[in-house]
PDB file of C-alpha atoms in Angstrom:
ATOM      1  CA  MET D   1      -2.428  -2.095  11.740  1.00  0.00           C
ATOM      2  CA  LEU D   2      -3.026   0.595   9.158  1.00  0.00           C
ATOM      3  CA  LEU D   3      -5.572   0.307   6.359  1.00  0.00           C
ATOM      4  CA  CYS D   4      -4.628   2.499   3.390  1.00  0.00           C
ATOM      5  CA  ILE D   5      -7.420   3.321   0.943  1.00  0.00           C
ATOM      6  CA  ASP D   6      -6.761   4.975  -2.403  1.00  0.00           C
ATOM      7  CA  CYS D   7      -9.951   5.840  -4.272  1.00  0.00           C
ATOM      8  CA  GLY D   8      -9.486   6.807  -7.918  1.00  0.00           C
ATOM      9  CA  ASN D   9     -11.985   7.562 -10.634  1.00  0.00           C
ATOM     10  CA  THR D  10     -11.915   3.961 -11.885  1.00  0.00           C
ATOM     11  CA  ASN D  11     -10.702   1.726  -9.045  1.00  0.00           C
ATOM     12  CA  THR D  12     -10.441   1.808  -5.260  1.00  0.00           C
ATOM     13  CA  VAL D  13      -7.477   0.031  -3.662  1.00  0.00           C
ATOM     14  CA  PHE D  14      -7.241  -1.194  -0.056  1.00  0.00           C
ATOM     15  CA  SER D  15      -3.866  -2.214   1.419  1.00  0.00           C
ATOM     16  CA  ILE D  16      -3.062  -3.405   4.936  1.00  0.00           C
ATOM     17  CA  TRP D  17       0.235  -2.131   6.370  1.00  0.00           C
ATOM     18  CA  ASP D  18       1.701  -3.857   9.434  1.00  0.00           C
ATOM     19  CA  GLY D  19       4.420  -1.279  10.011  1.00  0.00           C
ATOM     20  CA  GLU D  20       7.015  -3.038   7.877  1.00  0.00           C
ATOM     21  CA  ARG D  21       5.241  -4.368   4.797  1.00  0.00           C
ATOM     22  CA  PHE D  22       1.907  -4.559   3.019  1.00  0.00           C
ATOM     23  CA  LEU D  23       0.154  -7.788   3.940  1.00  0.00           C
ATOM     24  CA  CYS D  24      -2.227  -7.669   0.987  1.00  0.00           C
ATOM     25  CA  THR D  25      -3.683  -5.333  -1.611  1.00  0.00           C
ATOM     26  CA  LEU D  26      -7.327  -5.527  -2.683  1.00  0.00           C
ATOM     27  CA  ARG D  27      -8.945  -3.735  -5.605  1.00  0.00           C
ATOM     28  CA  THR D  28     -12.577  -2.948  -6.430  1.00  0.00           C
ATOM     29  CA  ALA D  29     -14.450  -0.692  -8.860  1.00  0.00           C
ATOM     30  CA  THR D  30     -15.141   2.816  -7.582  1.00  0.00           C
ATOM     31  CA  GLU D  31     -18.881   3.258  -7.013  1.00  0.00           C
ATOM     32  CA  HIS D  32     -20.192   6.249  -5.096  1.00  0.00           C
ATOM     33  CA  THR D  33     -23.388   4.379  -4.198  1.00  0.00           C
ATOM     34  CA  ARG D  34     -21.567   1.621  -2.292  1.00  0.00           C
ATOM     35  CA  THR D  35     -22.462   1.706   1.402  1.00  0.00           C
ATOM     36  CA  ALA D  36     -20.208   1.172   4.399  1.00  0.00           C
ATOM     37  CA  ASP D  37     -21.799  -2.240   4.972  1.00  0.00           C
ATOM     38  CA  GLN D  38     -21.124  -3.264   1.377  1.00  0.00           C
ATOM     39  CA  TYR D  39     -17.492  -2.204   1.710  1.00  0.00           C
ATOM     40  CA  PHE D  40     -17.112  -4.304   4.829  1.00  0.00           C
ATOM     41  CA  THR D  41     -18.792  -7.382   3.354  1.00  0.00           C
ATOM     42  CA  TRP D  42     -16.451  -7.267   0.360  1.00  0.00           C
ATOM     43  CA  PHE D  43     -13.389  -6.482   2.493  1.00  0.00           C
ATOM     44  CA  ALA D  44     -14.042  -9.135   5.152  1.00  0.00           C
ATOM     45  CA  THR D  45     -14.709 -11.813   2.547  1.00  0.00           C
ATOM     46  CA  LEU D  46     -11.390 -11.238   0.779  1.00  0.00           C
ATOM     47  CA  ILE D  47      -9.432 -10.964   4.020  1.00  0.00           C
ATOM     48  CA  ALA D  48     -10.832 -14.331   5.064  1.00  0.00           C
ATOM     49  CA  HIS D  49      -9.950 -15.770   1.653  1.00  0.00           C
ATOM     50  CA  HIS D  50      -6.336 -14.597   2.060  1.00  0.00           C
ATOM     51  CA  ARG D  51      -6.332 -15.984   5.629  1.00  0.00           C
ATOM     52  CA  ILE D  52      -5.110 -12.705   7.055  1.00  0.00           C
ATOM     53  CA  GLU D  53      -5.827 -11.909  10.675  1.00  0.00           C
ATOM     54  CA  ALA D  54      -5.544  -8.148  10.775  1.00  0.00           C
ATOM     55  CA  ARG D  55      -6.710  -5.914  13.597  1.00  0.00           C
ATOM     56  CA  ILE D  56      -7.147  -2.557  11.919  1.00  0.00           C
ATOM     57  CA  THR D  57      -6.428   0.307  14.322  1.00  0.00           C
ATOM     58  CA  ASP D  58      -5.928   3.185  11.866  1.00  0.00           C
ATOM     59  CA  VAL D  59      -7.294   4.170   8.457  1.00  0.00           C
ATOM     60  CA  ILE D  60      -6.047   6.744   5.952  1.00  0.00           C
ATOM     61  CA  ILE D  61      -7.929   7.688   2.784  1.00  0.00           C
ATOM     62  CA  SER D  62      -6.930   9.412  -0.426  1.00  0.00           C
ATOM     63  CA  SER D  63      -9.831  10.018  -2.798  1.00  0.00           C
ATOM     64  CA  THR D  64     -10.211  11.879  -6.084  1.00  0.00           C
ATOM     65  CA  VAL D  65     -13.956  11.113  -5.917  1.00  0.00           C
ATOM     66  CA  PRO D  66     -15.440  13.254  -3.105  1.00  0.00           C
ATOM     67  CA  ARG D  67     -18.794  11.434  -3.061  1.00  0.00           C
ATOM     68  CA  VAL D  68     -17.291   8.164  -1.819  1.00  0.00           C
ATOM     69  CA  VAL D  69     -15.495   9.657   1.181  1.00  0.00           C
ATOM     70  CA  PHE D  70     -18.560   9.784   3.444  1.00  0.00           C
ATOM     71  CA  ASN D  71     -19.263   6.046   3.194  1.00  0.00           C
ATOM     72  CA  LEU D  72     -15.575   5.232   3.622  1.00  0.00           C
ATOM     73  CA  ARG D  73     -15.552   7.346   6.799  1.00  0.00           C
ATOM     74  CA  VAL D  74     -18.588   5.437   8.084  1.00  0.00           C
ATOM     75  CA  PHE D  75     -16.876   2.154   7.122  1.00  0.00           C
ATOM     76  CA  ALA D  76     -13.811   3.069   9.217  1.00  0.00           C
ATOM     77  CA  ASP D  77     -15.832   4.313  12.179  1.00  0.00           C
ATOM     78  CA  ARG D  78     -18.426   1.529  12.256  1.00  0.00           C
ATOM     79  CA  TYR D  79     -16.187  -1.484  11.733  1.00  0.00           C
ATOM     80  CA  PHE D  80     -12.793  -0.369  13.080  1.00  0.00           C
ATOM     81  CA  ASN D  81     -13.861   2.249  15.617  1.00  0.00           C
ATOM     82  CA  THR D  82     -11.410   4.775  14.222  1.00  0.00           C
ATOM     83  CA  ARG D  83     -11.650   8.203  12.646  1.00  0.00           C
ATOM     84  CA  PRO D  84      -9.799   8.062   9.340  1.00  0.00           C
ATOM     85  CA  ILE D  85      -7.270  10.601   8.142  1.00  0.00           C
ATOM     86  CA  VAL D  86      -8.441  12.014   4.801  1.00  0.00           C
ATOM     87  CA  VAL D  87      -5.669  13.473   2.650  1.00  0.00           C
ATOM     88  CA  GLY D  88      -6.551  16.942   1.418  1.00  0.00           C
ATOM     89  CA  LYS D  89      -8.680  17.850   4.419  1.00  0.00           C
ATOM     90  CA  PRO D  90      -7.427  20.719   6.629  1.00  0.00           C
ATOM     91  CA  GLU D  91      -6.842  18.419   9.600  1.00  0.00           C
ATOM     92  CA  CYS D  92      -4.492  16.180   7.580  1.00  0.00           C
ATOM     93  CA  LEU D  93      -0.921  17.418   7.918  1.00  0.00           C
ATOM     94  CA  LEU D  94       1.515  17.061   5.023  1.00  0.00           C
ATOM     95  CA  PRO D  95       5.246  16.496   5.546  1.00  0.00           C
ATOM     96  CA  HIS D  96       5.887  19.043   2.785  1.00  0.00           C
ATOM     97  CA  PRO D  97       2.933  21.356   1.956  1.00  0.00           C
ATOM     98  CA  ALA D  98       2.330  22.066  -1.727  1.00  0.00           C
ATOM     99  CA  ARG D  99       3.508  25.323  -3.248  1.00  0.00           C
ATOM    100  CA  VAL D 100       0.933  26.256  -5.888  1.00  0.00           C
ATOM    101  CA  ASP D 101      -1.298  29.206  -6.792  1.00  0.00           C
ATOM    102  CA  ALA D 102      -3.467  30.472  -3.954  1.00  0.00           C
ATOM    103  CA  GLY D 103      -6.874  28.812  -3.911  1.00  0.00           C
ATOM    104  CA  THR D 104      -5.731  25.783  -5.895  1.00  0.00           C
ATOM    105  CA  ASN D 105      -6.982  22.414  -4.664  1.00  0.00           C
ATOM    106  CA  VAL D 106      -4.306  19.838  -5.420  1.00  0.00           C
ATOM    107  CA  GLY D 107      -5.586  16.309  -6.023  1.00  0.00           C
ATOM    108  CA  PRO D 108      -4.965  14.073  -2.990  1.00  0.00           C
ATOM    109  CA  ASP D 109      -3.398  11.424  -5.231  1.00  0.00           C
ATOM    110  CA  ARG D 110      -0.763  13.925  -6.342  1.00  0.00           C
ATOM    111  CA  LEU D 111       0.048  14.910  -2.761  1.00  0.00           C
ATOM    112  CA  VAL D 112       0.355  11.261  -1.768  1.00  0.00           C
ATOM    113  CA  ASN D 113       2.552  10.363  -4.754  1.00  0.00           C
ATOM    114  CA  SER D 114       4.817  13.321  -3.994  1.00  0.00           C
ATOM    115  CA  ALA D 115       5.190  12.269  -0.351  1.00  0.00           C
ATOM    116  CA  GLY D 116       5.935   8.662  -1.274  1.00  0.00           C
ATOM    117  CA  ALA D 117       8.385   9.538  -4.031  1.00  0.00           C
ATOM    118  CA  TYR D 118      10.308  12.027  -1.881  1.00  0.00           C
ATOM    119  CA  ASP D 119      10.563   9.542   0.976  1.00  0.00           C
ATOM    120  CA  ARG D 120      12.155   6.963  -1.322  1.00  0.00           C
ATOM    121  CA  HIS D 121      14.146   9.080  -3.767  1.00  0.00           C
ATOM    122  CA  GLY D 122      14.646  12.564  -2.336  1.00  0.00           C
ATOM    123  CA  GLY D 123      13.685  15.682  -4.250  1.00  0.00           C
ATOM    124  CA  ASP D 124      13.884  17.062  -7.799  1.00  0.00           C
ATOM    125  CA  LEU D 125      11.538  14.437  -9.246  1.00  0.00           C
ATOM    126  CA  ILE D 126       8.919  13.997 -11.945  1.00  0.00           C
ATOM    127  CA  VAL D 127       6.289  11.411 -10.977  1.00  0.00           C
ATOM    128  CA  VAL D 128       4.366  10.064 -13.976  1.00  0.00           C
ATOM    129  CA  ASP D 129       1.178   8.305 -12.885  1.00  0.00           C
ATOM    130  CA  PHE D 130      -0.809   6.289 -15.432  1.00  0.00           C
ATOM    131  CA  GLY D 131      -4.346   6.405 -14.082  1.00  0.00           C
ATOM    132  CA  THR D 132      -7.689   7.544 -15.461  1.00  0.00           C
ATOM    133  CA  ALA D 133      -5.687  10.666 -16.278  1.00  0.00           C
ATOM    134  CA  THR D 134      -1.949  10.617 -16.969  1.00  0.00           C
ATOM    135  CA  THR D 135      -0.436  13.042 -14.480  1.00  0.00           C
ATOM    136  CA  PHE D 136       3.034  14.503 -14.141  1.00  0.00           C
ATOM    137  CA  ASP D 137       3.895  15.704 -10.631  1.00  0.00           C
ATOM    138  CA  VAL D 138       6.926  17.891 -10.009  1.00  0.00           C
ATOM    139  CA  VAL D 139       8.494  17.347  -6.578  1.00  0.00           C
ATOM    140  CA  ALA D 140      10.939  20.042  -5.455  1.00  0.00           C
ATOM    141  CA  HIS D 141      14.265  19.536  -3.695  1.00  0.00           C
ATOM    142  CA  ASP D 142      12.551  19.809  -0.300  1.00  0.00           C
ATOM    143  CA  GLY D 143       9.717  17.378  -1.092  1.00  0.00           C
ATOM    144  CA  ALA D 144       6.979  19.900  -1.881  1.00  0.00           C
ATOM    145  CA  TYR D 145       4.611  19.366  -4.792  1.00  0.00           C
ATOM    146  CA  VAL D 146       5.128  22.478  -6.952  1.00  0.00           C
ATOM    147  CA  GLY D 147       2.904  21.791  -9.954  1.00  0.00           C
ATOM    148  CA  GLY D 148       2.649  19.490 -12.903  1.00  0.00           C
ATOM    149  CA  VAL D 149       0.719  18.423 -15.976  1.00  0.00           C
ATOM    150  CA  ILE D 150      -2.559  16.565 -16.538  1.00  0.00           C
ATOM    151  CA  ALA D 151      -3.161  14.679 -19.783  1.00  0.00           C
ATOM    152  CA  PRO D 152      -5.957  12.281 -20.791  1.00  0.00           C
ATOM    153  CA  GLY D 153      -5.409   8.748 -19.560  1.00  0.00           C
ATOM    154  CA  VAL D 154      -4.481   5.969 -21.959  1.00  0.00           C
ATOM    155  CA  ASN D 155      -7.668   3.937 -21.554  1.00  0.00           C
ATOM    156  CA  LEU D 156      -9.748   7.116 -21.576  1.00  0.00           C
ATOM    157  CA  SER D 157      -8.238   8.088 -24.928  1.00  0.00           C
ATOM    158  CA  LEU D 158      -8.921   4.657 -26.378  1.00  0.00           C
ATOM    159  CA  GLU D 159     -12.508   4.716 -25.129  1.00  0.00           C
ATOM    160  CA  ALA D 160     -13.070   8.187 -26.583  1.00  0.00           C
ATOM    161  CA  LEU D 161     -11.691   7.060 -29.935  1.00  0.00           C
ATOM    162  CA  HIS D 162     -13.976   4.042 -29.946  1.00  0.00           C
ATOM    163  CA  MET D 163     -17.035   6.052 -28.919  1.00  0.00           C
ATOM    164  CA  ALA D 164     -16.486   8.919 -31.365  1.00  0.00           C
ATOM    165  CA  ALA D 165     -15.638   6.842 -34.444  1.00  0.00           C
ATOM    166  CA  ALA D 166     -18.253   4.174 -35.174  1.00  0.00           C
ATOM    167  CA  ALA D 167     -15.935   2.166 -37.428  1.00  0.00           C
ATOM    168  CA  LEU D 168     -13.166   1.861 -34.835  1.00  0.00           C
ATOM    169  CA  PRO D 169     -13.322  -1.080 -32.401  1.00  0.00           C
ATOM    170  CA  HIS D 170     -12.450  -1.152 -28.720  1.00  0.00           C
ATOM    171  CA  VAL D 171      -8.860  -2.400 -28.336  1.00  0.00           C
ATOM    172  CA  ASP D 172      -6.571  -3.297 -25.462  1.00  0.00           C
ATOM    173  CA  VAL D 173      -3.439  -1.323 -24.709  1.00  0.00           C
ATOM    174  CA  THR D 174      -0.352  -3.258 -25.727  1.00  0.00           C
ATOM    175  CA  LYS D 175       3.017  -2.701 -27.365  1.00  0.00           C
ATOM    176  CA  PRO D 176       2.581  -3.295 -31.110  1.00  0.00           C
ATOM    177  CA  GLN D 177       5.007  -5.440 -33.066  1.00  0.00           C
ATOM    178  CA  ALA D 178       5.620  -2.632 -35.548  1.00  0.00           C
ATOM    179  CA  VAL D 179       4.928   1.090 -35.744  1.00  0.00           C
ATOM    180  CA  ILE D 180       3.169   0.771 -39.103  1.00  0.00           C
ATOM    181  CA  GLY D 181      -0.066  -1.130 -38.510  1.00  0.00           C
ATOM    182  CA  THR D 182      -1.421  -3.375 -41.256  1.00  0.00           C
ATOM    183  CA  ASN D 183      -4.940  -3.622 -39.819  1.00  0.00           C
ATOM    184  CA  THR D 184      -7.248  -1.331 -37.866  1.00  0.00           C
ATOM    185  CA  VAL D 185      -6.476  -2.769 -34.426  1.00  0.00           C
ATOM    186  CA  ALA D 186      -2.716  -2.619 -34.990  1.00  0.00           C
ATOM    187  CA  CYS D 187      -2.996   0.975 -36.252  1.00  0.00           C
ATOM    188  CA  MET D 188      -4.899   2.035 -33.135  1.00  0.00           C
ATOM    189  CA  GLN D 189      -2.548   0.216 -30.778  1.00  0.00           C
ATOM    190  CA  SER D 190       0.478   1.795 -32.434  1.00  0.00           C
ATOM    191  CA  GLY D 191      -1.040   5.267 -32.275  1.00  0.00           C
ATOM    192  CA  VAL D 192      -1.883   4.985 -28.606  1.00  0.00           C
ATOM    193  CA  PHE D 193       1.283   3.219 -27.464  1.00  0.00           C
ATOM    194  CA  TRP D 194       3.864   5.253 -29.375  1.00  0.00           C
ATOM    195  CA  GLY D 195       1.801   8.397 -29.003  1.00  0.00           C
ATOM    196  CA  TYR D 196       1.979   8.123 -25.220  1.00  0.00           C
ATOM    197  CA  VAL D 197       5.674   7.232 -25.310  1.00  0.00           C
ATOM    198  CA  GLY D 198       6.201  10.469 -27.203  1.00  0.00           C
ATOM    199  CA  LEU D 199       3.900  12.385 -24.860  1.00  0.00           C
ATOM    200  CA  VAL D 200       5.772  11.234 -21.748  1.00  0.00           C
ATOM    201  CA  ARG D 201       9.196  11.852 -23.269  1.00  0.00           C
ATOM    202  CA  GLU D 202       8.333  15.336 -24.563  1.00  0.00           C
ATOM    203  CA  ILE D 203       6.551  16.568 -21.448  1.00  0.00           C
ATOM    204  CA  CYS D 204       9.330  15.313 -19.166  1.00  0.00           C
ATOM    205  CA  ALA D 205      11.948  16.973 -21.385  1.00  0.00           C
ATOM    206  CA  ARG D 206      10.102  20.287 -21.252  1.00  0.00           C
ATOM    207  CA  ILE D 207       9.642  20.060 -17.468  1.00  0.00           C
ATOM    208  CA  ARG D 208      13.369  19.410 -17.055  1.00  0.00           C
ATOM    209  CA  ALA D 209      14.249  22.352 -19.286  1.00  0.00           C
ATOM    210  CA  GLU D 210      11.920  24.672 -17.372  1.00  0.00           C
ATOM    211  CA  TYR D 211      12.991  23.384 -13.962  1.00  0.00           C
ATOM    212  CA  GLU D 212      16.671  23.934 -14.799  1.00  0.00           C
ATOM    213  CA  ALA D 213      17.995  21.161 -12.579  1.00  0.00           C
ATOM    214  CA  PRO D 214      18.701  17.436 -12.947  1.00  0.00           C
ATOM    215  CA  MET D 215      15.531  15.429 -12.270  1.00  0.00           C
ATOM    216  CA  ARG D 216      14.745  11.757 -11.820  1.00  0.00           C
ATOM    217  CA  ILE D 217      11.604  10.381 -13.467  1.00  0.00           C
ATOM    218  CA  ILE D 218       9.488   7.946 -11.450  1.00  0.00           C
ATOM    219  CA  GLY D 219       6.794   5.901 -13.200  1.00  0.00           C
ATOM    220  CA  THR D 220       3.774   4.525 -11.352  1.00  0.00           C
ATOM    221  CA  GLY D 221       0.280   3.251 -12.116  1.00  0.00           C
ATOM    222  CA  GLY D 222      -0.845   0.039 -13.769  1.00  0.00           C
ATOM    223  CA  LEU D 223       0.451   0.829 -17.259  1.00  0.00           C
ATOM    224  CA  ALA D 224       3.870   2.183 -16.251  1.00  0.00           C
ATOM    225  CA  PRO D 225       5.692  -1.158 -16.794  1.00  0.00           C
ATOM    226  CA  LEU D 226       4.128  -1.510 -20.259  1.00  0.00           C
ATOM    227  CA  PHE D 227       5.295   1.906 -21.404  1.00  0.00           C
ATOM    228  CA  ALA D 228       8.731   1.323 -19.939  1.00  0.00           C
ATOM    229  CA  THR D 229       9.177  -1.346 -22.626  1.00  0.00           C
ATOM    230  CA  GLY D 230       8.773   1.243 -25.392  1.00  0.00           C
ATOM    231  CA  ASP D 231      11.760   3.400 -24.518  1.00  0.00           C
ATOM    232  CA  VAL D 232      13.903   4.436 -21.589  1.00  0.00           C
ATOM    233  CA  LEU D 233      11.228   6.683 -20.098  1.00  0.00           C
ATOM    234  CA  PHE D 234      11.729   6.207 -16.354  1.00  0.00           C
ATOM    235  CA  ASP D 235      14.639   6.020 -13.963  1.00  0.00           C
ATOM    236  CA  THR D 236      12.529   3.876 -11.628  1.00  0.00           C
ATOM    237  CA  ILE D 237       9.099   2.234 -11.603  1.00  0.00           C
ATOM    238  CA  GLU D 238       7.228   2.091  -8.278  1.00  0.00           C
ATOM    239  CA  ASP D 239       4.226  -0.236  -8.199  1.00  0.00           C
ATOM    240  CA  ASP D 240       3.137   0.745  -4.673  1.00  0.00           C
ATOM    241  CA  LEU D 241       4.080   4.428  -4.658  1.00  0.00           C
ATOM    242  CA  THR D 242       0.636   5.738  -3.722  1.00  0.00           C
ATOM    243  CA  MET D 243       0.215   3.266  -0.880  1.00  0.00           C
ATOM    244  CA  HIS D 244       3.705   4.035   0.393  1.00  0.00           C
ATOM    245  CA  GLY D 245       2.864   7.736   0.323  1.00  0.00           C
ATOM    246  CA  LEU D 246      -0.198   7.073   2.474  1.00  0.00           C
ATOM    247  CA  THR D 247       1.961   5.350   5.102  1.00  0.00           C
ATOM    248  CA  VAL D 248       4.364   8.318   5.072  1.00  0.00           C
ATOM    249  CA  ILE D 249       1.577  10.857   5.585  1.00  0.00           C
ATOM    250  CA  HIS D 250      -0.048   8.721   8.284  1.00  0.00           C
ATOM    251  CA  ALA D 251       3.240   8.399  10.174  1.00  0.00           C
ATOM    252  CA  TYR D 252       3.782  12.171   9.969  1.00  0.00           C
ATOM    253  CA  ASN D 253       0.337  12.839  11.414  1.00  0.00           C
ATOM    254  CA  LYS D 254       0.944  10.333  14.213  1.00  0.00           C
ATOM    255  CA  GLU D 255       4.262  11.949  15.080  1.00  0.00           C
ATOM    256  CA  ASN D 256       2.663  15.383  15.193  1.00  0.00           C
ATOM    257  CA  GLY D 257      -0.402  14.395  17.198  1.00  0.00           C
ATOM    258  CA  ALA D 258      -2.890  14.867  14.389  1.00  0.00           C
ATOM    259  CA  ALA D 259      -4.017  11.219  14.299  1.00  0.00           C
TER     260      ALA D 259
END
């Protein structure tokens, strides 16, 4: 079985793929000091809780936090006796290599999302991922990542607002009942929610105009369903897009003898 690991700036997600479906998905906070033994203790405990008997034979990792990759490599080698594929490393083959400026290092999460989205929907796509940052990935007709946009993430913006303005409280992201807030919390929630609805709509419109071709918009990330309630922003929402992309890249490497 394949263990897919997606390490973001805030959370790290582990999913077990049996070749047809994901058996379970586990989430933990991203901490660069966590050792391989700590990863295994946490992982084994939850697998036992879910009563899953999984013999991991392969591991693939996507990480936007370089410092955690070493311990995840040790985790894969020590406990599953396998050398993991790490997306973004030279030895990891991509089904459709990115076409960007020379010397540009594309985030592994963006490469994985592009691979997963193309596999499910074909090309000419905008993938909007609500993570620590809100990213817009443009996927060409042939599946290549050809650029995009990076904006501050929703929770990051809220945290910055709270930290920079002493009188403003920390609030949760939610769809407000009205645009005009009648208290501080409602005002902040309206500004963030409708502000990001406008941000997504405007950036996607400008990408489409510049791309000069019909494009589908795919939403992913934990907050995508929430923002889909504010307007018709997405053609499709994919909860497991990143994990699916990891299975696509792993299969491509297997087929081409790189794994």
